[in-house]
Coordinates of C-alpha atoms (C1' of nucleotides) in Angstrom, one line a residue:
Chain T
M1 CA -19.4 -13.2 3.2
T2 CA -17.3 -14.8 5.8
V3 CA -13.6 -14.7 6.6
H4 CA -11.6 -17.0 4.3
F5 CA -8.1 -18.2 4.9
Y6 CA -5.7 -20.0 2.6
N7 CA -5.2 -23.3 4.5
S8 CA -1.9 -25.0 3.9
L9 CA -3.6 -28.3 4.7
T10 CA -6.1 -28.0 1.8
R11 CA -4.2 -25.6 -0.4
R12 CA -7.4 -23.7 -0.9
K13 CA -9.0 -20.6 0.5
D14 CA -11.5 -22.1 3.0
P15 CA -14.2 -20.3 4.9
F16 CA -13.3 -20.0 8.6
E17 CA -15.6 -22.1 10.7
P18 CA -14.5 -22.1 14.3
I19 CA -14.8 -25.2 16.5
T20 CA -16.8 -23.1 19.0
A21 CA -19.1 -20.5 17.5
G22 CA -17.8 -17.0 18.0
K23 CA -14.4 -18.1 19.3
A24 CA -11.0 -18.5 17.7
A25 CA -8.1 -20.3 19.3
I26 CA -4.7 -19.4 17.7
Y27 CA -1.3 -20.8 18.3
T28 CA 1.7 -19.2 16.7
C29 CA 5.3 -20.4 16.7
G30 CA 7.3 -17.8 18.6
P31 CA 10.9 -16.9 18.8
T32 CA 13.9 -18.8 20.0
I33 CA 15.2 -16.3 22.5
Y34 CA 18.9 -16.6 21.9
N35 CA 19.4 -13.3 20.1
F36 CA 17.6 -10.2 19.0
A37 CA 14.8 -11.0 16.6
H38 CA 15.3 -9.6 13.0
I39 CA 12.7 -7.9 10.8
G40 CA 12.0 -11.2 9.0
N41 CA 10.8 -12.7 12.3
F42 CA 8.7 -9.6 12.9
R43 CA 7.1 -9.9 9.6
A44 CA 5.6 -13.2 10.7
Y45 CA 4.6 -11.8 14.1
M46 CA 3.1 -8.8 12.3
F47 CA 1.0 -11.1 10.1
E48 CA -0.2 -13.0 13.1
D49 CA -1.1 -9.7 14.8
L50 CA -3.2 -8.7 11.8
L51 CA -4.9 -12.1 11.8
R52 CA -5.7 -11.8 15.5
R53 CA -6.9 -8.2 15.2
Y54 CA -9.0 -8.9 12.2
L55 CA -10.7 -11.9 13.9
M56 CA -11.4 -9.6 16.9
F57 CA -12.8 -7.0 14.5
R58 CA -15.1 -9.6 13.0
G59 CA -16.4 -10.3 16.4
Y60 CA -14.5 -13.4 17.4
D61 CA -13.4 -14.0 20.9
V62 CA -9.8 -14.7 20.2
K63 CA -7.4 -16.6 22.4
H64 CA -3.8 -16.3 21.2
V65 CA -0.9 -18.3 22.5
M66 CA 2.7 -17.9 21.4
N67 CA 5.5 -20.1 22.7
L68 CA 9.0 -19.0 23.6
T69 CA 11.7 -21.5 22.8
D70 CA 14.2 -21.3 25.6
V71 CA 16.0 -24.6 25.3
E72 CA 17.4 -25.7 22.0
D73 CA 20.7 -26.3 20.2
K74 CA 21.6 -22.7 19.3
L75 CA 20.9 -21.6 22.8
I76 CA 23.1 -24.2 24.4
R77 CA 25.8 -23.3 22.0
T78 CA 25.5 -19.7 22.9
C79 CA 25.7 -20.6 26.6
R80 CA 28.9 -22.5 25.9
E81 CA 30.3 -19.6 23.9
T82 CA 29.4 -16.9 26.3
G83 CA 29.7 -18.7 29.6
K84 CA 26.2 -17.4 30.5
S85 CA 23.5 -19.6 32.0
L86 CA 20.5 -20.6 29.9
K87 CA 18.3 -18.5 32.3
E88 CA 20.5 -15.4 31.9
L89 CA 20.4 -15.6 28.2
T90 CA 16.8 -16.3 27.7
E91 CA 15.6 -13.8 30.3
F92 CA 17.6 -11.1 28.5
Y93 CA 16.3 -11.9 25.0
A94 CA 12.8 -12.5 26.1
Q95 CA 12.8 -9.0 27.6
A96 CA 14.2 -7.6 24.3
F97 CA 11.5 -9.5 22.4
F98 CA 8.7 -8.0 24.4
E99 CA 10.2 -4.5 24.0
D100 CA 10.4 -5.0 20.3
I101 CA 6.8 -6.2 19.8
D102 CA 5.6 -3.3 22.0
T103 CA 7.6 -0.9 19.8
L104 CA 5.9 -2.3 16.7
G105 CA 2.5 -2.2 18.2
I106 CA 2.0 -5.9 18.0
L107 CA -0.6 -7.0 20.6
R108 CA 0.6 -9.3 23.3
A109 CA -0.5 -12.8 23.1
H110 CA -2.7 -14.1 26.0
A111 CA 0.0 -16.5 27.0
Y112 CA 3.7 -16.9 26.3
P113 CA 4.5 -20.4 27.5
A114 CA 8.2 -21.1 27.7
A115 CA 9.4 -24.6 27.0
T116 CA 11.5 -24.9 30.2
D117 CA 8.3 -24.2 32.2
H118 CA 6.6 -27.2 30.6
I119 CA 9.0 -30.0 31.0
P120 CA 6.5 -32.2 32.9
E121 CA 3.8 -31.7 30.2
M122 CA 6.3 -32.7 27.5
V123 CA 7.5 -35.7 29.5
D124 CA 3.8 -36.8 29.9
M125 CA 3.2 -36.5 26.2
I126 CA 6.3 -38.5 25.4
K127 CA 5.3 -41.2 27.9
T128 CA 1.9 -41.4 26.2
L129 CA 3.5 -41.7 22.8
R130 CA 5.8 -44.4 24.2
E131 CA 2.8 -46.3 25.7
K132 CA 1.0 -46.2 22.4
G133 CA 4.1 -47.6 20.6
H134 CA 5.1 -44.5 18.6
T135 CA 8.6 -44.3 20.0
Y136 CA 11.9 -46.1 20.4
E137 CA 15.1 -45.4 22.3
A138 CA 18.6 -45.2 21.0
K139 CA 21.6 -44.3 23.3
G140 CA 19.3 -42.8 25.9
S141 CA 17.4 -40.6 23.5
I142 CA 13.8 -41.1 22.5
Y143 CA 12.7 -40.9 18.9
F144 CA 9.3 -40.7 17.2
K145 CA 8.8 -43.6 14.9
L146 CA 7.4 -42.0 11.8
S147 CA 6.3 -45.3 10.3
T148 CA 3.6 -45.4 13.0
F149 CA 1.9 -42.3 11.6
P150 CA 0.7 -43.0 8.1
D151 CA -0.7 -39.4 7.6
Y152 CA 2.7 -37.9 7.9
G153 CA 3.3 -35.3 5.2
A154 CA -0.3 -34.3 4.8
L155 CA 0.4 -30.7 5.5
S156 CA 3.5 -30.1 3.4
H157 CA 2.4 -32.7 0.9
I158 CA 5.7 -34.4 1.1
D159 CA 6.0 -38.1 0.7
A160 CA 8.1 -39.1 3.7
D161 CA 9.6 -42.0 1.8
T162 CA 11.2 -39.7 -0.7
L163 CA 13.0 -37.5 1.8
R164 CA 16.6 -37.3 1.1
T165 CA 18.8 -37.5 4.1
G166 CA 20.9 -34.4 4.5
G167 CA 19.5 -33.0 1.3
S168 CA 19.6 -29.5 2.7
G169 CA 23.3 -29.8 3.4
R170 CA 22.6 -28.5 6.9
V171 CA 23.0 -31.6 8.8
D172 CA 25.4 -34.4 9.0
A173 CA 23.2 -37.4 9.1
D174 CA 25.9 -39.4 10.9
E175 CA 25.4 -37.3 14.0
Y176 CA 22.0 -38.9 14.5
E177 CA 21.2 -42.1 16.2
A178 CA 17.7 -42.4 14.8
E179 CA 16.9 -45.7 13.0
E180 CA 15.8 -43.7 10.0
A181 CA 17.0 -40.2 9.3
R182 CA 13.5 -38.9 9.1
D183 CA 12.6 -39.9 12.6
F184 CA 12.9 -37.0 15.0
A185 CA 14.0 -36.7 18.6
L186 CA 11.4 -36.3 21.3
W187 CA 13.9 -36.5 24.1
K188 CA 17.6 -35.9 23.8
A189 CA 19.9 -37.6 26.2
W190 CA 22.4 -35.3 28.0
D191 CA 25.9 -35.1 26.6
E192 CA 28.9 -33.1 27.7
D193 CA 28.2 -30.3 25.3
D194 CA 24.9 -29.6 27.0
G195 CA 26.8 -28.6 30.2
E196 CA 24.3 -27.4 32.8
V197 CA 21.4 -27.8 30.6
F198 CA 19.5 -30.9 31.5
W199 CA 16.5 -32.2 33.4
E200 CA 16.4 -35.4 35.5
T201 CA 13.1 -36.9 34.5
E202 CA 11.4 -40.3 34.2
L203 CA 12.8 -40.3 30.7
G204 CA 16.3 -40.0 31.9
K205 CA 18.8 -37.1 32.1
G206 CA 18.4 -34.8 29.1
R207 CA 16.2 -32.2 27.4
P208 CA 13.2 -32.2 25.2
G209 CA 13.4 -32.2 21.4
W210 CA 12.3 -29.0 19.7
H211 CA 9.0 -30.1 18.2
I212 CA 7.4 -31.5 21.3
E213 CA 7.1 -28.2 23.1
C214 CA 4.6 -26.8 20.6
S215 CA 2.4 -29.9 20.7
A216 CA 2.5 -30.1 24.5
M217 CA 2.0 -26.4 25.1
S218 CA -0.6 -25.7 22.4
I219 CA -2.7 -28.6 23.7
K220 CA -2.3 -27.4 27.3
Y221 CA -3.5 -23.9 26.6
L222 CA -5.9 -24.4 23.7
G223 CA -7.1 -28.0 24.0
N224 CA -6.5 -31.1 21.9
H225 CA -8.2 -29.7 18.9
F226 CA -8.1 -26.0 18.1
D227 CA -8.7 -23.6 15.2
I228 CA -5.6 -22.0 13.8
H229 CA -1.9 -22.6 13.9
C230 CA 0.6 -20.2 12.3
G231 CA 4.2 -19.9 11.5
G232 CA 6.8 -19.1 8.9
I233 CA 6.6 -21.1 5.7
D234 CA 10.0 -22.7 6.7
N235 CA 8.3 -24.2 9.7
M236 CA 5.8 -26.2 7.7
F237 CA 8.3 -29.0 7.2
P238 CA 9.4 -30.6 9.4
H239 CA 8.3 -28.7 12.5
H240 CA 4.6 -28.5 11.9
E241 CA 4.4 -32.0 10.4
N242 CA 6.1 -33.3 13.5
E243 CA 3.8 -31.3 15.8
I244 CA 0.8 -32.9 14.0
A245 CA 2.3 -36.4 14.3
Q246 CA 3.0 -36.0 18.0
A247 CA -0.3 -34.4 18.9
R248 CA -2.5 -36.7 16.9
C249 CA -0.8 -39.8 18.0
A250 CA -0.9 -38.7 21.6
T251 CA -4.5 -37.6 21.8
G252 CA -6.1 -39.7 19.1
Q253 CA -8.0 -36.6 18.0
P254 CA -7.8 -34.0 15.3
F255 CA -5.3 -31.3 16.1
V256 CA -5.5 -28.1 14.1
N257 CA -8.1 -27.1 11.5
Y258 CA -6.4 -24.2 9.8
W259 CA -2.7 -23.9 9.1
L260 CA -1.5 -20.5 8.0
H261 CA 2.0 -19.9 6.8
C262 CA 3.7 -16.6 6.2
A263 CA 6.2 -16.1 3.3
H264 CA 9.7 -14.8 3.9
L265 CA 10.9 -11.3 3.9
M266 CA 13.7 -10.3 1.6
V267 CA 15.8 -7.2 1.9
D268 CA 16.8 -5.2 -1.2
G269 CA 15.6 -8.2 -3.3
R270 CA 18.0 -10.6 -1.7
K271 CA 17.8 -13.1 1.1
M272 CA 18.6 -11.4 4.3
S273 CA 22.0 -12.4 5.5
K274 CA 24.8 -11.0 7.6
S275 CA 27.4 -11.4 4.9
L276 CA 25.3 -9.3 2.4
G277 CA 25.1 -6.6 5.0
N278 CA 21.3 -6.5 4.7
F279 CA 20.5 -8.3 8.0
H280 CA 18.5 -5.9 10.2
T281 CA 17.2 -6.2 13.7
L282 CA 14.5 -3.8 14.8
R283 CA 17.1 -2.1 17.0
D284 CA 19.4 -1.5 14.0
L285 CA 16.6 0.2 12.1
L286 CA 15.6 2.4 15.1
E287 CA 19.2 3.5 15.5
K288 CA 19.1 4.6 11.9
G289 CA 16.3 6.9 12.9
L290 CA 13.4 4.9 11.2
D291 CA 9.9 5.5 12.6
P292 CA 8.6 2.3 14.3
R293 CA 5.2 3.0 12.8
A294 CA 6.6 3.2 9.3
I295 CA 8.4 -0.1 9.9
R296 CA 5.1 -1.5 11.1
Y297 CA 3.4 -0.2 8.0
T298 CA 6.1 -1.6 5.7
L299 CA 6.0 -5.1 7.3
L300 CA 2.2 -5.1 7.3
A301 CA 1.4 -3.8 3.8
T302 CA 2.3 -6.8 1.8
H303 CA 0.0 -9.8 1.7
Y304 CA 1.4 -12.4 4.1
R305 CA 1.7 -15.2 1.5
Q306 CA 3.7 -13.0 -0.8
P307 CA 7.4 -12.9 -0.5
A308 CA 7.9 -9.3 0.5
N309 CA 10.8 -7.0 -0.2
F310 CA 12.0 -4.7 2.5
T311 CA 13.8 -1.6 1.3
F312 CA 14.6 1.7 2.9
E313 CA 12.8 3.4 0.0
A314 CA 9.7 1.4 1.0
V315 CA 10.0 2.6 4.7
E316 CA 10.3 6.2 3.4
A317 CA 7.2 5.7 1.3
A318 CA 5.4 4.3 4.4
T319 CA 6.5 7.3 6.4
Q320 CA 4.9 9.6 3.8
A321 CA 1.7 7.5 3.7
L322 CA 1.4 7.8 7.5
R323 CA 1.9 11.5 7.2
R324 CA -1.0 11.7 4.7
I325 CA -3.1 9.8 7.2
R326 CA -2.0 12.1 10.0
D327 CA -2.8 15.2 8.0
F328 CA -6.2 13.8 7.1
R329 CA -7.0 13.3 10.7
I330 CA -5.9 16.8 11.6
R331 CA -8.3 18.2 8.9
L332 CA -11.1 16.1 10.3
A333 CA -10.4 17.2 13.8
E334 CA -10.6 20.9 12.7
T335 CA -13.9 20.5 10.7
T336 CA -16.8 22.4 12.1
G337 CA -20.4 23.2 11.2
E338 CA -23.3 21.5 9.5
G339 CA -22.7 19.4 6.4
D340 CA -22.5 16.0 4.8
A341 CA -22.4 13.1 7.3
L342 CA -20.1 11.2 4.9
Q343 CA -22.2 8.1 5.5
E344 CA -21.9 6.9 1.9
E345 CA -18.1 7.3 1.9
C346 CA -17.7 5.6 5.3
A347 CA -19.9 2.7 4.3
A348 CA -18.2 2.2 1.0
C349 CA -14.8 2.2 2.6
E350 CA -15.7 -0.2 5.4
K351 CA -17.4 -2.5 2.9
A352 CA -14.4 -2.7 0.6
F353 CA -12.0 -3.1 3.6
V354 CA -14.0 -6.0 4.9
R355 CA -14.4 -7.6 1.5
D356 CA -10.7 -7.6 1.0
M357 CA -9.7 -8.6 4.5
D358 CA -12.2 -11.5 4.4
D359 CA -10.3 -12.7 1.4
D360 CA -7.4 -14.2 3.2
L361 CA -6.4 -10.9 4.8
N362 CA -5.8 -9.0 1.6
I363 CA -4.3 -6.1 3.4
S364 CA -3.0 -4.3 0.3
G365 CA -6.4 -4.1 -1.2
A366 CA -7.9 -3.1 2.2
L367 CA -5.4 -0.2 2.6
G368 CA -6.1 0.9 -1.0
A369 CA -9.8 1.2 0.0
V370 CA -8.9 3.4 2.9
F371 CA -6.8 5.7 0.7
N372 CA -9.6 6.0 -1.8
F373 CA -11.8 7.0 1.2
I374 CA -9.3 9.6 2.2
R375 CA -9.2 11.1 -1.2
D376 CA -13.0 11.2 -1.5
V377 CA -13.4 12.8 1.9
N378 CA -10.5 15.3 1.3
K379 CA -12.5 16.4 -1.8
K380 CA -15.5 17.1 0.3
L381 CA -13.4 18.9 2.9
D382 CA -11.9 21.0 0.1
A383 CA -15.4 21.8 -1.1
G384 CA -16.5 22.7 2.5
S385 CA -19.4 20.3 2.2
A386 CA -18.5 18.0 5.0
G387 CA -19.7 18.8 8.5
R388 CA -18.7 18.0 12.0
E389 CA -20.9 14.9 12.0
G390 CA -19.2 13.6 8.9
A391 CA -15.8 14.3 10.5
D392 CA -16.8 12.3 13.6
N393 CA -18.0 9.5 11.4
A394 CA -14.8 9.4 9.4
L395 CA -12.7 9.5 12.6
A396 CA -14.7 6.8 14.2
L397 CA -14.2 4.7 11.1
L398 CA -10.4 5.3 11.1
D399 CA -10.4 4.3 14.8
R400 CA -12.2 1.0 14.0
L401 CA -9.8 0.2 11.1
D402 CA -6.9 1.2 13.3
A403 CA -7.9 -1.6 15.7
V404 CA -7.2 -3.9 12.8
T405 CA -4.1 -2.4 11.3
G406 CA -2.5 -0.2 13.9
V407 CA -1.7 2.5 11.2
F408 CA -4.7 4.8 11.3
A409 CA -4.5 6.1 14.9
E410 CA -4.1 9.6 15.9
A411 CA -0.4 10.5 15.9
D412 CA 0.8 10.8 19.4
E413 CA 2.7 14.0 18.8
E414 CA 3.4 16.6 21.4
A415 CA 1.5 19.9 21.1
A416 CA 3.5 22.9 20.0
P417 CA 5.0 24.7 23.1
Q418 CA 4.0 28.3 23.9
E419 CA 7.2 29.8 22.5
I420 CA 6.4 28.2 19.1
L421 CA 2.8 29.4 19.2
D422 CA 4.2 32.9 20.0
Q423 CA 6.3 32.7 16.9
V424 CA 3.3 31.6 14.8
A425 CA 1.4 34.6 16.2
A426 CA 4.2 36.9 15.4
R427 CA 4.3 35.6 11.8
Q428 CA 0.5 36.2 11.5
E429 CA 1.1 39.7 12.6
A430 CA 3.8 40.2 10.0
R431 CA 1.5 38.7 7.3
R432 CA -1.2 41.1 8.3
N433 CA 1.2 43.9 7.8
K434 CA 2.2 42.4 4.4
D435 CA 5.8 42.0 5.7
F436 CA 6.2 38.7 3.9
A437 CA 10.0 38.7 4.3
A438 CA 9.6 38.7 8.1
A439 CA 6.8 36.1 8.0
D440 CA 8.8 33.8 5.7
A441 CA 11.9 34.2 8.0
I442 CA 9.8 33.0 10.9
R443 CA 8.4 30.1 9.0
D444 CA 11.9 29.1 7.9
A445 CA 13.2 29.3 11.4
L446 CA 10.3 27.2 12.8
L447 CA 10.9 24.6 10.1
E448 CA 14.5 24.5 11.1
A449 CA 13.2 23.8 14.6
G450 CA 11.1 21.0 13.3
W451 CA 7.7 22.7 13.1
V452 CA 5.8 23.3 9.8
I453 CA 3.3 26.1 9.4
E454 CA 0.3 25.7 7.1
D455 CA -2.0 28.6 6.3
T456 CA -5.6 27.6 6.1
P457 CA -8.8 29.7 5.6
D458 CA -9.2 29.5 9.4
G459 CA -5.8 30.6 10.3
A460 CA -2.3 29.1 10.7
R461 CA -1.8 25.5 11.7
V462 CA 1.4 24.3 13.2
K463 CA 2.5 20.7 13.3
R464 CA 5.6 18.5 13.5
A465 CA 7.6 18.4 10.3
Chain N
rG1 C1' 18.2 -34.8 -7.0
rG2 C1' 12.9 -34.1 -5.0
rC3 C1' 8.9 -30.6 -3.5
rG4 C1' 6.9 -25.7 -3.3
rG5 C1' 6.4 -20.2 -4.0
rC6 C1' 7.3 -15.7 -6.6
rA7 C1' 8.3 -12.4 -11.2
rU8 C1' 3.1 -6.2 -12.4
rA9 C1' 5.7 1.4 -13.7
rG10 C1' 11.8 4.6 -10.7
rC11 C1' 10.4 2.0 -5.6
rC12 C1' 6.6 -0.8 -2.5
rA13 C1' 2.4 -3.4 -4.1
rA14 C1' -3.3 -5.2 -5.2
rG15 C1' -5.7 -7.5 -9.2
rU16 C1' -6.0 -14.7 -11.1
rG17 C1' -10.5 -14.9 -18.0
rG18 C1' -13.3 -9.1 -19.9
rU19 C1' -9.5 -5.0 -21.1
rA20 C1' -4.1 -2.5 -15.2
rA21 C1' -6.3 -0.6 -7.2
rG22 C1' -3.5 2.0 -3.7
rG23 C1' 0.9 4.3 -1.4
rC24 C1' 5.7 6.8 -2.4
rA25 C1' 8.6 9.3 -6.0
rG26 C1' 8.4 12.5 -10.8
rA27 C1' 5.8 16.2 -14.3
rG28 C1' 1.9 19.9 -15.2
rG29 C1' -2.3 22.6 -13.2
rC30 C1' -5.9 24.7 -9.3
rC31 C1' -5.5 26.9 -4.5
rU32 C1' -1.8 30.3 -1.8
rG33 C1' 1.3 36.8 -0.9
rC34 C1' 4.8 32.6 -1.5
rA35 C1' 4.6 27.9 0.6
rA36 C1' 2.6 23.5 2.9
rA37 C1' -1.5 20.4 2.9
rG38 C1' -5.4 19.1 -0.3
rC39 C1' -7.6 18.5 -5.2
rC40 C1' -7.2 17.6 -10.7
rU41 C1' -4.4 15.8 -14.8
rU42 C1' -0.3 12.9 -16.1
rU43 C1' 3.5 8.6 -15.4
rA44 C1' 3.0 0.3 -17.4
rU45 C1' -1.1 0.1 -25.0
rU46 C1' 0.9 -3.3 -20.8
rC47 C1' 1.9 -7.2 -16.4
rC48 C1' 10.1 -11.7 -16.9
rC49 C1' 10.7 -14.3 -22.1
rC50 C1' 8.8 -17.7 -26.0
rG51 C1' 4.8 -20.5 -27.7
rG52 C1' -0.5 -22.3 -27.1
rU53 C1' -5.9 -22.2 -25.7
rU54 C1' -9.9 -18.4 -26.1
rC55 C1' -14.1 -13.7 -29.3
rG56 C1' -11.0 -12.0 -25.3
rA57 C1' -5.2 -13.7 -20.8
rA58 C1' -1.2 -10.1 -16.3
rU59 C1' -4.8 -13.9 -15.2
rC60 C1' -5.5 -20.7 -18.1
rC61 C1' -1.8 -24.5 -20.5
rG62 C1' 3.4 -25.9 -22.2
rG63 C1' 8.5 -24.5 -22.4
rG64 C1' 12.4 -21.3 -20.8
rU65 C1' 15.0 -17.5 -17.5
rG66 C1' 15.7 -15.3 -12.8
rC67 C1' 14.9 -14.9 -7.5
rC68 C1' 13.3 -17.3 -3.0
rG69 C1' 11.9 -21.4 0.4
rC70 C1' 11.8 -26.6 2.3
rC71 C1' 14.1 -31.5 2.1
rU72 C1' 15.8 -33.1 10.8
rC73 C1' 15.4 -28.2 15.1
rC74 C1' 15.7 -20.9 10.3
rA75 C1' 9.7 -16.6 10.7

RNA sequence: GGCGGCAUAGCCAAGUGGUAAGGCAGAGGCCUGCAAAGCCUUUAUUCCCCGGUUCGAAUCCGGGUGCCGCCUCCA
C-alpha cells in the first residue's frame, strides 16, 4: 500500500508518486498578514501540517514552502485606514501568525517567502509572459490574456467561457480595465489609493497582482515542476487556476502534480462570520481558557475534505479525549515487571493507522485505531499481564504516532510540588488509620487546588485535575 | 443563472454494495473504605425525505429539502 491523495486535478484518489524518489516538495498558500488569522485559516494549516508530518512519517524527505502575502488590496486598505505603513502592519501580523502556529504545534515550513521580498522574481516572470505573448497592457496595468492558455479551467473543471462576470456579487466589473472580465492582473499600475505602496520597476510604477506571487515563489523555492500544492477549496478558482496559467505559460513545463484542497470550517453549524458572533481567532479561544492542544485536536480530527463543524462542545470532548491519552501514558509509565510485550496490539494499531492515513489522510479512522489500541492495552494493564517491555513498546508507538498527529505526546505538566506531596502523604496516613473523613477532606482540598488523587494498588497517584 | 461539496445517535465524527469505527456526554455494572482512573454492558433495527436498481444500499441511480463553497484577489 502506498499513500493516496485525492487530487483535485483528476478528482480521484491517486497513489502518490513523487517526482524525485523519496522526496516530496509541497507548496501551501499562506496567510495574508493583515489581521489575526481565524480558526478556519488554521484548519487549513492544520491539514497541511498533517500532510507534511505524515509524508515524513512515511519516510519522505519533505520540503515545505508557505508564502506570506504582504501586499494586496486588503492590506493597502488597512494601511489607509490605520495610517500605518505596510511594513509595520505585516511585521506585526506575521509575528502573530508565527506565535499562533507555534501555539497549535504546527511545524514551521522550511521557508516563508514574502511577496514583497520577491518583486524582482515576479517582474521577471511577467516579462517572460509578455515576451511569449500572454499579456497585454491597459492603463499601465498588465493583464494575463486567458485566451492564450487553452487548458485554463482544468483544475476547477470550469469552462472559462461560461464565467459570469460579477456572478459572485463581490466585484464591480466596471472597476476593471481588462479586455475580458476573466483576464486577471499580473501587474497593477499605481493609483492614489495605493499611497506609499508601490515599486518602480521595468514594468512601471505599481505592484504585483496577487496570483503571480505564488507562481514565482513556488518555482523559485521548489522548481518549475513540483509535487504537491495545497490551499483552501475557495482558492481553487481562480487563484490556483491562475497560478497554473502563469507558471505553465512562463516555463513551458508541467507545474504541480497533486492539488489538495481543504474544505471549510463552520462554527455551530453556520458559516463563521462576525455578524453571527461565531467568528473566532485563536487568541479569542485562548482567552476563553481553551487548551491549545484541544483546539489542535478539534481542528485535526475531521477529514480535511469534509466540511467540519467547530463547537465548544467538540473542544470539550477533545479535552477529555486528550485526558484519556494522558492517563493512559501515566499508567504505562508506572508499569513494572515482566509481562506481555504488547507486540500484537502495537502492530495492529500501527497497521490500521497507516492503512487509514494512506487513504487520503483518513485521520478520523486513524485516531479510532489508536483508541482501540488504548482500550486493548488498558485491559491488559487491568489484568496485570502487561510488563515493562510492553509499556515501552506502547509508549514508543505513541511517540511515533505523535510525530504525525501532535496529540499523543506526554503532557508537559509540572510535577506536584512538595507541599502537595506532603498532603498526599498525610492523607495516606489518615487512610491507614481508617480516618476516612480526614482523608477525604484532604482529597477535596487538593482537588480545590487543582490536583486530583487516585488510589492505585501501588499507592496514591497525584496529577493535575 | 452556472459549477461543486456536504447531510450518520444529545455533540464531534469514520464507514461508499454485505448488514452501523472511534471520542465526548448519558444509564447500569465490576473495581474502590468512598472516589478517580480503567474495564464490561448499554445508548442510531438505522444513516435528511420520497421513489428506483439489487438477493442485499447509509453506500449506486432519479427527484426533493436543508446547509456550505466557488463564479476576479476569502483557508
